[in-house]
């Protein structure tokens, strides 16, 4: 058996792990890995315009299946991945980040772009340790593959998340021994024991559901991660429960289903929020992190016994322990065991949900100008959201309008970085999302909704989309300002500082990068432009000039 170099062995493990592609920028120290992946093992490497864009694309790719992968060279290349990995960490997205490091014989000697933390060099591993589930740095070729294998296991085990392996450049060229011992570093991250709700907890919960007259099943991101969505929705139907979701769960709920009230939270629908905070006599929260945004500020309405929280992460239950009762258990296991119990009489959840949607429509403030209202943009977009269209939303007012007024149909067709809230994430990541979908369905289309502020944070990655012929349409909610921050200034009674954006010709910028682009001023123009973009089948940028005045009204319990 011919011995492999470290780079060849790494590429082989990645291929066996099902890595379909990687995103990154080459540098001297990581070149052997680029070569082995792309030329010898059939794993294409997508050249991005910035390492942050590579991390965002890997994140979006992973949200649609498998493990995302991003690559960067040593020093600044590695550091540029950090924001993307932190975004993945907050949203529990499995991403493998591979970075190069100075050769082991250069440690502490100020090798080119050294990042060992010795002397005045940045400590790359310490940086990644705080933004990932685990950071590994093998210091011998014998450790290389065991550390990589441990990292891949850690990325998908229990609550998924990003992991990092920092590889000294000499290990990529050294020959890997035929006999490999387990990784000592893996002992730092022992395999997680499965958690299981007790029979008493389940029977008590089942009795509470049977007794409730207005039960609400609140779906969180953990339900989708655990593969429990279909079982959870089947449970809602068999127990006649209304259904709502968190912002992240908007991706998996069919909002055309009369049982579904929409998302809860600061910018959730009125019906879902009123049900969550006031009208439901029982809330079963599956895989929900009770964050500020999802709870609309942790109000007293959620204290007491009417809220039952089910999560497989003890830390999530302990973080806001005062809100409801906690059951430590896996969402998939809990709903399947509950469904196996004999159902009781119908609770009336469907009738209640129908009534809630009728009584509590979302009010829209009238436009103060002749410019397009953001809600009109959302309503126009709704007509173009078919079974082959995925919406990725950037952070900002555009996302809040979209949370409340875009009507998605589940099947992971709405994606947002809802935890860290990173502007520019969707602008760059949209290309990664399209690639993940297009692998199986070449007619896939991605619409990225973003603000003009967020667009400028990731606009250069449109060049990557052009190079990859990605069928992505960017819809810019252009109001000439950082709308969320302007609204906060005004709400707090402060003069607006550093929020208004200078005039920018987004169309000219996009065209200079090779994309189709046009300015949109009316709903009819938007409808026509969306049809044209879909027919074009490549990157398109629609600069939609919206009314700069209205801001989405925050829900207050």
Coordinates of C-alpha atoms in Angstrom, one line a residue, residues 16-17 33 54 100 112 130 139 184 190 195 203 269 283 302 313 319 333 358 381 383 400 427 506-507 544:
X16 CA -15.6 9.6 2.4
X17 CA -17.4 12.0 4.8
X33 CA -4.7 20.5 0.2
X54 CA -16.4 31.4 2.1
X100 CA -3.2 26.1 7.4
X112 CA 5.3 33.7 7.5
X130 CA -14.5 30.4 21.3
X139 CA 1.4 18.8 15.8
X184 CA -5.6 12.4 22.1
X190 CA -16.1 12.9 24.6
X195 CA -30.9 12.2 26.7
X203 CA -47.5 11.0 30.7
X269 CA -47.2 37.6 13.4
X283 CA -47.6 25.9 25.1
X302 CA -44.4 33.3 29.8
X313 CA -29.4 20.7 25.7
X319 CA -30.5 29.7 30.6
X333 CA -37.9 10.9 20.7
X358 CA -59.3 36.0 11.2
X381 CA -42.4 38.2 -3.8
X383 CA -46.3 35.3 -6.0
X400 CA -38.3 41.7 9.8
X427 CA -25.8 38.2 0.4
X506 CA -26.1 49.2 -7.0
X507 CA -27.1 48.4 -10.6
X544 CA -35.9 48.1 -5.3

